[in-house]
Coordinates of N, CA and C and ligand atoms in Angstrom, one line a residue:
M135 N -5.0 -17.0 14.6 CA -4.4 -16.1 15.5 C -5.3 -14.9 15.8
N136 N -5.1 -14.2 16.8 CA -6.0 -13.2 17.3 C -5.6 -11.8 16.6
H137 N -5.8 -11.7 15.4 CA -5.4 -10.4 14.7 C -6.4 -9.3 15.1
R138 N -5.9 -8.1 15.0 CA -6.8 -6.9 15.2 C -7.0 -6.2 13.9
F139 N -8.2 -5.7 13.6 CA -8.4 -4.9 12.4 C -8.9 -3.5 12.9
V140 N -8.1 -2.5 12.7 CA -8.5 -1.2 13.3 C -8.3 -0.1 12.3
S141 N -9.1 1.0 12.5 CA -9.0 2.2 11.7 C -7.8 3.0 12.2
I142 N -7.5 4.0 11.4 CA -6.4 5.0 11.9 C -6.8 5.6 13.2
P143 N -8.1 6.2 13.4 CA -8.4 6.8 14.6 C -8.4 5.9 15.8
E144 N -8.6 4.6 15.5 CA -8.7 3.6 16.7 C -7.3 3.2 17.2
L145 N -6.3 3.7 16.6 CA -4.9 3.3 17.0 C -4.6 4.1 18.3
T146 N -4.7 3.4 19.4 CA -4.5 4.1 20.7 C -3.1 3.7 21.3
D147 N -2.6 2.6 20.8 CA -1.3 2.1 21.3 C -0.3 1.9 20.1
V148 N 0.9 1.6 20.4 CA 1.9 1.3 19.4 C 1.8 -0.3 19.2
P149 N 1.4 -0.8 18.0 CA 1.3 -2.2 17.8 C 2.7 -2.8 17.8
R150 N 2.8 -4.1 18.1 CA 4.1 -4.8 17.9 C 4.4 -5.1 16.5
V151 N 3.3 -5.5 15.8 CA 3.4 -5.8 14.4 C 2.2 -5.2 13.7
A152 N 2.5 -4.3 12.7 CA 1.5 -3.6 12.1 C 1.5 -3.9 10.5
V153 N 0.4 -4.2 9.9 CA 0.3 -4.2 8.5 C -0.7 -3.2 8.1
V154 N -0.3 -2.2 7.3 CA -1.1 -1.1 6.9 C -1.6 -1.3 5.5
V155 N -2.9 -1.4 5.3 CA -3.5 -1.8 4.1 C -4.1 -0.7 3.3
D156 N -3.7 -0.5 2.1 CA -4.4 0.5 1.2 C -4.3 -0.1 -0.2
V157 N -5.4 -0.7 -0.6 CA -5.5 -1.3 -1.9 C -5.7 -0.3 -3.0
M158 N -6.6 0.7 -2.8 CA -6.8 1.8 -3.7 C -6.5 3.1 -3.2
R159 N -5.3 3.6 -3.5 CA -4.4 3.0 -4.3 C -3.0 3.0 -3.9
A160 N -2.7 3.6 -2.7 CA -1.3 4.0 -2.3 C -0.4 2.8 -2.3
F161 N -0.8 1.6 -1.8 CA 0.2 0.5 -1.6 C 0.2 -0.4 -2.8
T162 N -0.7 -0.2 -3.8 CA -0.6 -0.8 -5.1 C 0.4 0.1 -5.9
V163 N 0.2 1.3 -5.7 CA 1.2 2.3 -6.4 C 2.6 2.1 -5.9
A164 N 2.8 2.0 -4.7 CA 4.1 1.7 -4.1 C 4.8 0.5 -4.6
A165 N 4.0 -0.6 -4.7 CA 4.6 -1.8 -5.2 C 5.0 -1.7 -6.7
W166 N 4.1 -1.0 -7.5 CA 4.5 -0.7 -8.9 C 5.7 0.1 -9.0
A167 N 5.8 1.1 -8.1 CA 7.0 1.9 -8.1 C 8.3 1.1 -7.9
F168 N 8.2 0.2 -6.9 CA 9.4 -0.7 -6.7 C 9.6 -1.6 -7.9
S169 N 8.6 -2.1 -8.6 CA 8.8 -2.9 -9.7 C 9.4 -2.2 -10.9
R170 N 9.2 -0.9 -10.9 CA 9.8 0.0 -11.9 C 11.2 0.4 -11.5
G171 N 11.7 -0.1 -10.4 CA 13.1 0.2 -10.0 C 13.4 1.2 -8.9
A172 N 12.3 1.7 -8.3 CA 12.5 2.7 -7.2 C 13.3 2.0 -6.1
E173 N 14.2 2.8 -5.5 CA 15.0 2.2 -4.4 C 14.3 2.3 -3.1
R174 N 13.6 3.4 -2.9 CA 12.9 3.5 -1.6 C 11.8 4.6 -1.9
I175 N 10.8 4.5 -1.0 CA 9.7 5.5 -1.0 C 9.6 6.1 0.4
V176 N 9.8 7.4 0.5 CA 9.7 8.2 1.7 C 8.3 8.6 1.8
L177 N 7.7 8.3 3.0 CA 6.3 8.6 3.2 C 6.2 10.0 3.9
A178 N 5.4 10.9 3.2 CA 5.4 12.3 3.7 C 4.0 12.5 4.4
S179 N 4.0 13.4 5.3 CA 2.8 13.7 6.1 C 2.0 14.8 5.5
S180 N 2.5 15.5 4.5 CA 1.8 16.6 3.9 C 2.3 16.8 2.5
E181 N 1.5 17.5 1.6 CA 2.1 17.8 0.3 C 3.3 18.8 0.5
G182 N 3.2 19.7 1.5 CA 4.3 20.6 1.7 C 5.5 19.9 2.0
E183 N 5.4 18.9 3.0 CA 6.6 18.2 3.3 C 7.2 17.4 2.1
A184 N 6.2 16.8 1.3 CA 6.7 16.0 0.1 C 7.5 16.9 -0.8
L185 N 7.0 18.1 -1.1 CA 7.7 19.0 -2.0 C 9.0 19.5 -1.3
A186 N 9.0 19.8 -0.1 CA 10.2 20.2 0.6 C 11.3 19.2 0.6
L187 N 10.9 17.9 0.8 CA 11.9 16.8 0.7 C 12.4 16.7 -0.7
K188 N 11.6 16.7 -1.7 CA 12.0 16.6 -3.0 C 13.0 17.8 -3.4
E189 N 12.6 18.9 -3.0 CA 13.4 20.1 -3.3 C 14.8 20.1 -2.7
S190 N 14.9 19.5 -1.5 CA 16.2 19.5 -0.8 C 17.1 18.3 -1.1
R191 N 16.6 17.4 -1.9 CA 17.3 16.2 -2.2 C 17.4 16.0 -3.8
P192 N 18.5 16.3 -4.4 CA 18.6 16.2 -5.8 C 18.2 14.8 -6.3
G193 N 17.4 14.7 -7.3 CA 17.1 13.4 -7.9 C 15.9 12.8 -7.3
W194 N 15.4 13.3 -6.2 CA 14.1 12.7 -5.6 C 12.9 13.1 -6.4
L195 N 11.9 12.3 -6.5 CA 10.6 12.5 -7.1 C 9.6 12.6 -6.0
A196 N 8.5 13.3 -6.4 CA 7.4 13.4 -5.5 C 6.1 13.0 -6.2
L197 N 5.2 12.2 -5.5 CA 3.9 11.9 -6.0 C 2.9 12.1 -4.9
K198 N 1.7 12.5 -5.4 CA 0.5 12.7 -4.5 C -0.7 12.1 -5.1
D199 N -1.8 12.0 -4.3 CA -3.0 11.6 -4.8 C -3.8 12.8 -5.3
G200 N -5.0 12.5 -6.0 CA -5.7 13.6 -6.5 C -5.1 14.0 -7.9
A201 N -5.5 15.2 -8.3 CA -5.0 15.7 -9.7 C -3.5 16.0 -9.7
P202 N -2.9 16.0 -10.9 CA -1.5 16.4 -11.0 C -1.4 17.9 -10.5
A203 N -0.3 18.2 -9.9 CA -0.1 19.5 -9.3 C 1.4 19.9 -9.5
A204 N 1.5 21.3 -9.5 CA 2.9 21.8 -9.7 C 3.9 21.3 -8.7
G205 N 5.0 20.9 -9.1 CA 6.1 20.4 -8.3 C 6.1 18.9 -8.1
F206 N 4.9 18.3 -8.4 CA 4.8 16.8 -8.2 C 5.1 16.2 -9.6
D207 N 5.8 15.0 -9.5 CA 6.2 14.4 -10.8 C 5.2 13.5 -11.3
T208 N 4.4 12.9 -10.5 CA 3.4 12.0 -10.9 C 2.3 11.9 -9.8
V209 N 1.3 11.1 -10.1 CA 0.2 10.9 -9.2 C 0.0 9.5 -8.7
N210 N -0.9 9.3 -7.8 CA -1.1 8.1 -7.1 C -1.9 7.1 -7.9
S211 N -1.4 6.7 -9.1 CA -2.1 5.9 -10.0 C -1.2 4.8 -10.4
P212 N -1.6 3.5 -10.2 CA -0.7 2.4 -10.7 C -0.6 2.4 -12.2
G213 N -1.7 2.8 -12.9 CA -1.8 2.7 -14.3 C -0.8 3.7 -14.9
L214 N -0.5 4.8 -14.2 CA 0.5 5.8 -14.7 C 1.9 5.4 -14.2
V215 N 2.0 5.0 -13.0 CA 3.3 4.7 -12.4 C 4.0 3.5 -13.1
R216 N 3.2 2.6 -13.6 CA 3.7 1.4 -14.1 C 4.5 1.6 -15.4
S217 N 4.3 2.8 -16.0 CA 5.1 3.1 -17.3 C 6.3 4.0 -17.0
L218 N 6.6 4.3 -15.7 CA 7.7 5.2 -15.4 C 9.0 4.4 -15.3
G219 N 10.1 5.0 -15.6 CA 11.4 4.4 -15.3 C 11.9 5.0 -14.0
L220 N 12.0 4.2 -13.0 CA 12.4 4.7 -11.6 C 13.6 4.1 -11.1
T221 N 14.4 3.5 -11.9 CA 15.6 2.8 -11.4 C 16.5 3.7 -10.5
G222 N 16.6 3.2 -9.3 CA 17.5 3.8 -8.3 C 17.0 5.1 -7.7
R223 N 15.7 5.4 -8.0 CA 15.2 6.7 -7.6 C 14.6 6.6 -6.2
T224 N 14.5 7.7 -5.5 CA 13.8 7.8 -4.3 C 12.5 8.6 -4.6
V225 N 11.4 8.0 -4.2 CA 10.1 8.7 -4.5 C 9.5 9.1 -3.1
V226 N 9.0 10.3 -3.1 CA 8.3 10.7 -1.9 C 6.8 10.6 -2.2
Q227 N 6.1 10.0 -1.3 CA 4.6 9.7 -1.5 C 3.8 10.3 -0.4
K228 N 2.8 11.0 -0.9 CA 1.8 11.6 0.1 C 0.4 11.3 -0.5
T229 N -0.4 10.6 0.3 CA -1.8 10.3 -0.1 C -2.8 10.5 1.1
T230 N -4.0 10.4 0.8 CA -5.0 10.7 1.8 C -5.1 9.7 2.9
A231 N -5.0 8.4 2.6 CA -5.2 7.4 3.6 C -4.0 6.5 3.8
G232 N -3.4 6.0 2.8 CA -2.4 5.0 3.0 C -1.1 5.5 3.7
T233 N -0.6 6.6 3.2 CA 0.6 7.1 3.9 C 0.3 7.6 5.3
V234 N -0.9 8.1 5.5 CA -1.3 8.6 6.8 C -1.3 7.4 7.8
G235 N -1.9 6.3 7.3 CA -1.9 5.1 8.2 C -0.5 4.6 8.5
A236 N 0.4 4.6 7.6 CA 1.7 4.1 7.8 C 2.4 5.0 8.8
L237 N 2.2 6.3 8.6 CA 2.9 7.2 9.6 C 2.3 7.1 11.0
A238 N 1.1 6.7 11.1 CA 0.4 6.6 12.4 C 1.1 5.4 13.2
V239 N 1.7 4.4 12.6 CA 2.3 3.3 13.3 C 3.8 3.2 13.1
A240 N 4.4 4.3 12.6 CA 5.8 4.3 12.2 C 6.7 3.9 13.3
S241 N 6.3 4.1 14.5 CA 7.2 3.7 15.6 C 7.1 2.3 16.0
A242 N 6.2 1.5 15.4 CA 6.1 0.1 15.8 C 7.3 -0.7 15.4
P243 N 7.7 -1.7 16.1 CA 8.9 -2.5 15.8 C 8.9 -3.1 14.4
L244 N 7.7 -3.5 13.9 CA 7.6 -4.1 12.5 C 6.4 -3.5 11.8
V245 N 6.6 -2.8 10.7 CA 5.6 -2.2 9.9 C 5.7 -2.6 8.5
L246 N 4.6 -3.2 8.0 CA 4.5 -3.6 6.5 C 3.4 -2.8 5.9
C247 N 3.6 -2.4 4.7 CA 2.5 -1.8 3.9 C 2.0 -2.7 2.8
A248 N 0.7 -2.9 2.6 CA 0.3 -4.0 1.8 C -1.0 -3.6 1.0
S249 N -1.1 -4.5 -0.1 CA -2.3 -4.4 -0.9 C -2.4 -5.8 -1.6
F250 N -3.3 -6.1 -2.4 CA -3.4 -7.4 -3.0 C -2.3 -7.8 -3.8
V251 N -1.6 -6.9 -4.5 CA -0.5 -7.3 -5.4 C 0.7 -7.8 -4.6
V252 N 0.8 -7.6 -3.3 CA 1.8 -8.1 -2.4 C 1.3 -9.0 -1.3
A253 N 0.0 -9.4 -1.4 CA -0.6 -10.1 -0.3 C 0.1 -11.3 0.2
G254 N 0.4 -12.2 -0.8 CA 1.0 -13.5 -0.4 C 2.4 -13.2 0.1
A255 N 3.1 -12.4 -0.5 CA 4.5 -12.1 0.0 C 4.5 -11.5 1.4
T256 N 3.4 -10.7 1.6 CA 3.3 -10.1 3.0 C 3.1 -11.1 4.0
A257 N 2.2 -12.1 3.7 CA 1.9 -13.2 4.6 C 3.1 -14.0 4.8
R258 N 3.9 -14.3 3.8 CA 5.1 -15.2 3.9 C 6.1 -14.5 4.7
F259 N 6.3 -13.1 4.5 CA 7.3 -12.4 5.2 C 6.9 -12.5 6.7
L260 N 5.6 -12.3 7.1 CA 5.2 -12.3 8.5 C 5.5 -13.7 9.1
K261 N 5.2 -14.8 8.3 CA 5.5 -16.1 8.8 C 6.9 -16.3 9.0
T262 N 7.7 -15.9 8.1 CA 9.2 -16.0 8.3 C 9.7 -15.3 9.5
E263 N 9.1 -14.2 9.8 CA 9.5 -13.4 11.0 C 8.9 -14.0 12.3
G264 N 8.0 -15.0 12.1 CA 7.3 -15.5 13.3 C 6.5 -14.4 14.0
S265 N 5.8 -13.6 13.3 CA 5.2 -12.3 13.8 C 4.2 -12.5 14.9
G266 N 3.5 -13.6 14.9 CA 2.4 -13.7 15.9 C 1.2 -12.8 15.4
P267 N 0.4 -12.4 16.3 CA -0.8 -11.6 16.0 C -0.4 -10.3 15.4
V268 N -1.2 -9.9 14.4 CA -0.9 -8.7 13.6 C -2.0 -7.6 13.9
T269 N -1.6 -6.4 14.0 CA -2.6 -5.3 13.9 C -2.7 -4.8 12.5
F270 N -3.9 -5.1 11.9 CA -4.1 -4.6 10.5 C -4.7 -3.2 10.6
V271 N -4.1 -2.2 9.9 CA -4.6 -0.9 9.9 C -5.4 -0.7 8.6
V272 N -6.7 -0.6 8.7 CA -7.6 -0.5 7.6 C -7.7 1.0 7.3
T273 N -7.0 1.4 6.2 CA -6.8 2.9 6.1 C -8.0 3.7 5.6
G274 N -8.7 3.1 4.6 CA -9.7 3.8 3.9 C -11.0 4.0 4.7
D275 N -11.7 5.2 4.5 CA -13.0 5.5 4.9 C -13.1 5.2 6.5
A276 N -12.2 5.7 7.2 CA -12.3 5.5 8.7 C -12.4 4.1 9.1
G277 N -11.7 3.2 8.3 CA -11.7 1.8 8.7 C -12.8 1.0 8.1
R278 N -13.7 1.6 7.4 CA -14.8 0.9 6.7 C -14.6 0.5 5.3
A279 N -13.5 0.9 4.7 CA -13.2 0.6 3.3 C -13.2 -0.9 3.0
S280 N -14.2 -1.3 2.2 CA -14.3 -2.8 2.1 C -13.1 -3.4 1.3
E281 N -12.5 -2.6 0.4 CA -11.4 -3.2 -0.3 C -10.2 -3.4 0.7
D282 N -10.0 -2.5 1.6 CA -8.9 -2.6 2.5 C -9.1 -3.7 3.6
L283 N -10.4 -3.7 4.1 CA -10.7 -4.7 5.1 C -10.6 -6.2 4.4
A284 N -11.1 -6.3 3.2 CA -11.1 -7.6 2.5 C -9.6 -8.0 2.3
C285 N -8.7 -7.1 1.9 CA -7.3 -7.5 1.7 C -6.7 -7.8 3.1
A286 N -7.0 -7.1 4.1 CA -6.4 -7.3 5.5 C -6.9 -8.7 5.9
E287 N -8.2 -9.0 5.8 CA -8.7 -10.3 6.2 C -8.0 -11.5 5.4
Y288 N -7.9 -11.2 4.1 CA -7.2 -12.2 3.3 C -5.8 -12.5 3.7
I289 N -5.1 -11.5 4.0 CA -3.6 -11.7 4.5 C -3.7 -12.4 5.8
G290 N -4.6 -12.0 6.7 CA -4.7 -12.7 8.0 C -5.0 -14.1 7.9
R291 N -5.9 -14.5 7.0 CA -6.3 -15.9 6.8 C -5.1 -16.7 6.2
H292 N -4.4 -16.0 5.3 CA -3.2 -16.6 4.6 C -2.1 -16.9 5.7
L293 N -2.0 -15.9 6.6 CA -1.0 -16.0 7.6 C -1.3 -17.1 8.6
D294 N -2.6 -17.4 8.8 CA -3.0 -18.4 9.7 C -2.8 -19.8 9.1
G295 N -2.6 -19.9 7.8 CA -2.3 -21.2 7.2 C -3.5 -21.7 6.5
G296 N -3.3 -22.8 5.7 CA -4.4 -23.4 5.0 C -4.6 -22.7 3.7
D297 N -5.4 -23.4 2.8 CA -5.8 -22.8 1.6 C -6.8 -21.7 1.8
V298 N -6.6 -20.6 1.1 CA -7.6 -19.5 1.2 C -7.9 -19.1 -0.2
E299 N -9.2 -19.2 -0.5 CA -9.8 -18.8 -1.8 C -9.9 -17.3 -1.9
V300 N -9.2 -16.7 -2.8 CA -9.2 -15.2 -2.9 C -10.4 -14.6 -3.5
A301 N -11.1 -15.4 -4.3 CA -12.2 -14.7 -5.0 C -13.3 -13.9 -4.2
P302 N -13.7 -14.5 -3.0 CA -14.7 -13.7 -2.3 C -14.1 -12.4 -1.8
Y303 N -12.8 -12.4 -1.4 CA -12.2 -11.1 -1.0 C -12.1 -10.1 -2.1
L304 N -11.7 -10.6 -3.3 CA -11.6 -9.7 -4.5 C -13.0 -9.2 -4.8
H305 N -14.0 -10.0 -4.7 CA -15.3 -9.5 -5.0 C -15.7 -8.3 -4.1
R306 N -15.4 -8.4 -2.9 CA -15.7 -7.3 -2.0 C -14.9 -6.0 -2.4
A307 N -13.7 -6.2 -2.9 CA -12.9 -5.1 -3.3 C -13.5 -4.5 -4.6
R308 N -13.8 -5.4 -5.5 CA -14.3 -5.0 -6.8 C -15.6 -4.2 -6.7
T309 N -16.4 -4.5 -5.7 CA -17.7 -3.9 -5.5 C -17.6 -2.8 -4.4
S310 N -16.4 -2.4 -4.1 CA -16.2 -1.3 -3.1 C -16.6 0.1 -3.6
R311 N -16.8 1.0 -2.6 CA -17.1 2.3 -3.0 C -15.8 3.0 -3.7
A312 N -14.7 2.6 -3.2 CA -13.4 3.2 -3.8 C -13.3 2.8 -5.3
A313 N -13.7 1.5 -5.6 CA -13.6 1.0 -7.0 C -14.6 1.8 -7.8
A314 N -15.8 2.0 -7.3 CA -16.8 2.7 -8.0 C -16.4 4.2 -8.2
D315 N -15.8 4.8 -7.2 CA -15.3 6.2 -7.3 C -14.2 6.3 -8.4
L316 N -13.3 5.4 -8.4 CA -12.3 5.4 -9.5 C -12.9 5.2 -10.9
S317 N -13.8 4.3 -11.0 CA -14.4 4.1 -12.3 C -15.2 5.4 -12.7
D318 N -15.8 6.0 -11.8 CA -16.5 7.2 -12.1 C -15.6 8.3 -12.5
G319 N -14.4 8.4 -11.8 CA -13.4 9.3 -12.2 C -12.9 9.1 -13.6
V320 N -12.8 7.9 -14.0 CA -12.4 7.6 -15.4 C -13.5 8.1 -16.4
R321 N -14.7 7.8 -16.0 CA -15.8 8.2 -16.9 C -15.9 9.7 -17.1
R322 N -15.6 10.4 -16.0 CA -15.7 11.8 -16.0 C -14.4 12.5 -16.6
G323 N -13.4 11.7 -16.8 CA -12.2 12.2 -17.4 C -11.3 12.9 -16.5
Y324 N -11.4 12.5 -15.1 CA -10.6 13.2 -14.2 C -9.1 12.9 -14.4
Q325 N -8.2 13.9 -14.2 CA -6.8 13.6 -14.3 C -6.4 12.9 -13.0
G326 N -5.4 12.1 -13.1 CA -4.9 11.4 -11.9 C -5.5 10.0 -11.7
V327 N -6.4 9.7 -12.7 CA -7.0 8.3 -12.6 C -6.7 7.7 -14.0
H328 N -6.3 6.5 -14.0 CA -6.0 5.7 -15.3 C -7.1 4.7 -15.4
P329 N -7.5 4.4 -16.6 CA -8.6 3.4 -16.9 C -8.2 2.0 -16.3
D330 N -6.9 1.7 -16.2 CA -6.6 0.4 -15.7 C -6.4 0.3 -14.2
D331 N -6.6 1.4 -13.5 CA -6.3 1.5 -12.0 C -7.0 0.4 -11.2
V332 N -8.4 0.3 -11.5 CA -9.1 -0.6 -10.7 C -8.6 -2.0 -10.9
D333 N -8.4 -2.4 -12.1 CA -8.0 -3.8 -12.4 C -6.6 -4.0 -11.8
L334 N -5.7 -3.0 -11.9 CA -4.4 -3.2 -11.3 C -4.4 -3.4 -9.8
C335 N -5.3 -2.7 -9.2 CA -5.5 -2.8 -7.7 C -6.1 -4.2 -7.3
L336 N -6.7 -4.9 -8.3 CA -7.4 -6.1 -8.0 C -6.6 -7.3 -8.4
E337 N -5.3 -7.1 -8.9 CA -4.4 -8.2 -9.2 C -3.9 -8.8 -7.9
V338 N -3.7 -10.1 -7.9 CA -3.2 -10.7 -6.6 C -1.8 -11.3 -6.8
D339 N -1.0 -11.0 -5.9 CA 0.4 -11.6 -5.9 C 1.1 -11.3 -7.2
T340 N 1.0 -10.1 -7.7 CA 1.8 -9.7 -8.9 C 3.3 -9.7 -8.6
F341 N 3.6 -9.3 -7.3 CA 5.0 -9.1 -6.9 C 5.3 -10.1 -5.8
S342 N 6.6 -10.4 -5.7 CA 7.1 -11.4 -4.8 C 7.9 -10.8 -3.6
F343 N 7.6 -9.5 -3.4 CA 8.2 -8.8 -2.3 C 7.2 -8.2 -1.3
A344 N 7.6 -8.2 -0.1 CA 6.8 -7.4 0.9 C 7.3 -6.0 0.9
M345 N 6.6 -5.1 1.6 CA 7.1 -3.7 1.7 C 7.2 -3.3 3.2
V346 N 8.4 -3.0 3.6 CA 8.7 -2.8 5.0 C 9.0 -1.4 5.2
A347 N 8.3 -0.7 6.2 CA 8.6 0.7 6.5 C 9.4 0.7 7.8
R348 N 10.5 1.5 7.7 CA 11.4 1.7 8.9 C 11.7 3.2 9.1
Q349 N 12.2 3.5 10.2 CA 12.6 4.9 10.5 C 14.1 5.0 10.0
E350 N 14.3 6.0 9.2 CA 15.7 6.2 8.7 C 16.0 7.7 8.8
D351 N 16.9 8.1 9.6 CA 17.2 9.5 9.7 C 16.0 10.4 9.9
S352 N 15.1 10.1 10.8 CA 13.9 10.8 11.0 C 12.8 10.8 9.9
L353 N 13.1 10.0 8.9 CA 12.1 9.8 7.8 C 11.5 8.4 8.0
T354 N 10.3 8.2 7.5 CA 9.7 6.9 7.4 C 9.8 6.4 5.9
V355 N 10.6 5.3 5.8 CA 11.1 4.9 4.5 C 10.6 3.5 4.2
L356 N 9.9 3.4 3.1 CA 9.4 2.0 2.7 C 10.4 1.4 1.7
R357 N 10.7 0.1 1.9 CA 11.6 -0.5 0.9 C 11.0 -1.9 0.7
P358 N 11.3 -2.5 -0.5 CA 10.9 -3.9 -0.8 C 11.7 -4.9 -0.1
A359 N 11.2 -5.9 0.3 CA 11.9 -7.0 1.0 C 11.6 -8.3 0.3
A360 N 12.5 -8.9 -0.4 CA 12.3 -10.1 -1.1 C 11.8 -11.2 -0.2
V361 N 10.9 -12.0 -0.6 CA 10.4 -13.1 0.2 C 10.4 -14.4 -0.7
P362 N 10.9 -15.5 -0.1 CA 11.0 -16.7 -0.9 C 9.6 -17.1 -1.5
D363 N 9.7 -17.8 -2.7 CA 8.4 -18.1 -3.3 C 7.5 -19.0 -2.4
G364 N 6.2 -18.8 -2.6 CA 5.2 -19.5 -1.8 C 5.2 -20.9 -1.9
S365 N 5.7 -21.5 -2.9 CA 5.7 -23.0 -3.1 C 6.5 -23.7 -2.0
A366 N 7.5 -23.0 -1.5 CA 8.4 -23.5 -0.5 C 7.7 -23.8 0.8
D367 N 6.7 -22.9 1.1 CA 6.0 -23.1 2.5 C 4.6 -23.7 2.4
A368 N 4.4 -24.3 1.2 CA 3.0 -25.0 1.1 C 2.9 -26.0 2.2
G369 N 1.8 -26.0 2.8 CA 1.5 -27.0 3.9 C 2.1 -26.5 5.2
Ligands
LIG436 O1 -5.5 8.1 -4.5 C1 -6.3 7.4 -3.9 O2 -6.8 6.5 -4.5 C2 -6.8 7.8 -2.5 C3 -7.4 9.1 -2.6 S1 -9.0 9.2 -1.8 O3 -8.7 8.8 -0.4 O4 -9.9 8.3 -2.4 O5 -9.4 10.6 -1.9 O6 -5.7 7.9 -1.6 P1 -5.2 6.6 -0.9 O7 -4.4 7.1 0.3 O8 -4.3 5.9 -1.8 O9 -6.3 5.7 -0.4
MG437 MG1 -7.3 3.8 -0.3

């Protein structure tokens, strides 16, 4: 299929079907938050908006990328989020690339947010929907982030059918600048980075749900969408 791979600045129209990819780390974190029981993730456009949303809604939590900060409950780290109990909670997420990309296509009829941990489920969801050609939003590094482009291409190949060997795509992600920066952050003892973050971002199909973003009461809300197991659609 004739998929498009675009950066956030290159988004000049509203795509019919958008898959927003952020491997390191926003949409790996989002998937882990759902696996820990979060009911929904509200995508915020700024740290101020994230804190305002949290403060006006009892029980909501807020997370951001970078170092821990006052008012925020946690950070954009799968290694840290995986040990939280989030059952039934609403999490507000604000990051540098992933959430910005999702908000840029929020008015599209179908928006999925994706990373390697939900890659197969994302492709199966799109097949089930009969999505046709997809606009992949490569969020990192002005569209040049190799981990995001690799994951987007992997999902696209998966969607087009046939066997796809994931190893070459993972290699590109493992050797990306984002992976090196995270590893460097661990070595330097930066807060907000967990030693397991890179490995967790490089897991494939950890979860069997896709993540769908919709407009709800003027907010952009991400929710998990269960997808039947891949064995059913083999061939
Ligand atoms: O938290 C992250 O890994 C990044 C921060 S930065 O873009 O590398 O400064 O944010 P994300 O939106 O998850 O790419
Ligand atoms: Mg990223």
